[in-house]
Amino acid sequence: MTPASSGNIPFDRILSVATDAARQAGSVLRESTRTGFSIEHKQIINLVTDADHRAEQRIIDVIQETFPTHSILAEERGLTEHSPSRFKWIIDPLDGTTNFAHGFPAYCVSIGVECDERGIIGVVYDPTRDELFTAQLGQGAQLNGAPISVSSTDHLDQALLVTGFAYDIRETANNNLDHFARFALKVQGLRRTGTAALDLCYVAAGRFDGFWEVTLKPWDMAAGVVILREAGGMATNLKGAPLSIYEQELVASNGVIHRSMLDVLREDLTPT
Ligand code: IPD
Ligand code: CA
Ligand code: CA
């Protein structure tokens, strides 16, 4: 049986705090698009805005009000650990910063929670569409409260896939362009939205059939992977082995096309 609590903390209480935090951060982002925000460059194509920082601070404040002893791993602030805790919150306050900075409405807030290193809660909020994706281990996945599930597409010819590229695309040969080129010739459609957490939720909701990336961070995956699995989807590394959100690689799908995706990812680039 899937646990619904740990000690005296029911998981649905954690879900409700995560939902509140995600919605409040979403309001911070929405407000920033009206009032303006400043942009800094972490590296040449890697941006951060003051809205990222303000949304992150709001999430941390909301969590600490109820769960002051829980560990928190947040993209901009790093790891905060008062003492060892069984719970770890993993936060991307703004997934899709480049889109946000350009006014392209594809970004979200992502909050995942682990208990004893296992993902138990996922909350992803898209403030531009007011879409809230939620999941609790063993309880299914929802979009704005209604159950969601993955697609039943069973062939790459009929599949709409999505991928993304890390900020080191110019510096490494492991930049996903080879996989992108091969998939482009095998699928019905291939997209790059610029927000990995939403990509995972869209696979969960059957809008995409599969998603892969080669260099993700834990905060890109923590929430979306719980949501995807609770919607009936599958997530592994590029070799098909069990996924660790701390090991960068991800293949996510409706389960049916997973093997076909792994086969494409395994193909060597054919020299011409
Ligand atoms: C990025 C987005 C993008 C993905 C990158 C991520 P950020 O996160 O999720 O879709 O391709 O790998 O780093 O920087 O916008 O939070
Ligand atoms: Ca991110
Ligand atoms: Ca981010």
PDB file of C-alpha atoms and ligand atoms in Angstrom, residues 42 52 75-76 92-97 219-220, ligand 3:
ATOM      1  CA  LYS A  42      24.314  34.011 -14.891  1.00  0.00           C
ATOM      2  CA  ASP A  52      12.815  34.370  -9.924  1.00  0.00           C
ATOM      3  CA  GLU A  75      17.310  26.682  -7.602  1.00  0.00           C
ATOM      4  CA  GLU A  76      18.503  30.180  -6.752  1.00  0.00           C
ATOM      5  CA  ASP A  92      12.037  25.859  -9.285  1.00  0.00           C
ATOM      6  CA  PRO A  93      10.400  29.234  -8.672  1.00  0.00           C
ATOM      7  CA  LEU A  94      10.312  30.064 -12.386  1.00  0.00           C
ATOM      8  CA  ASP A  95      10.830  27.275 -14.879  1.00  0.00           C
ATOM      9  CA  GLY A  96      11.085  28.933 -18.270  1.00  0.00           C
ATOM     10  CA  THR A  97      12.987  32.080 -17.320  1.00  0.00           C
ATOM     11  CA  TRP A 219      14.197  21.170  -9.576  1.00  0.00           C
ATOM     12  CA  ASP A 220      13.234  20.772 -13.253  1.00  0.00           C
TER      13      ASP A 220
HETATM   14 CA    CA B   3      14.303  28.404 -12.927  1.00  0.00          CA
END
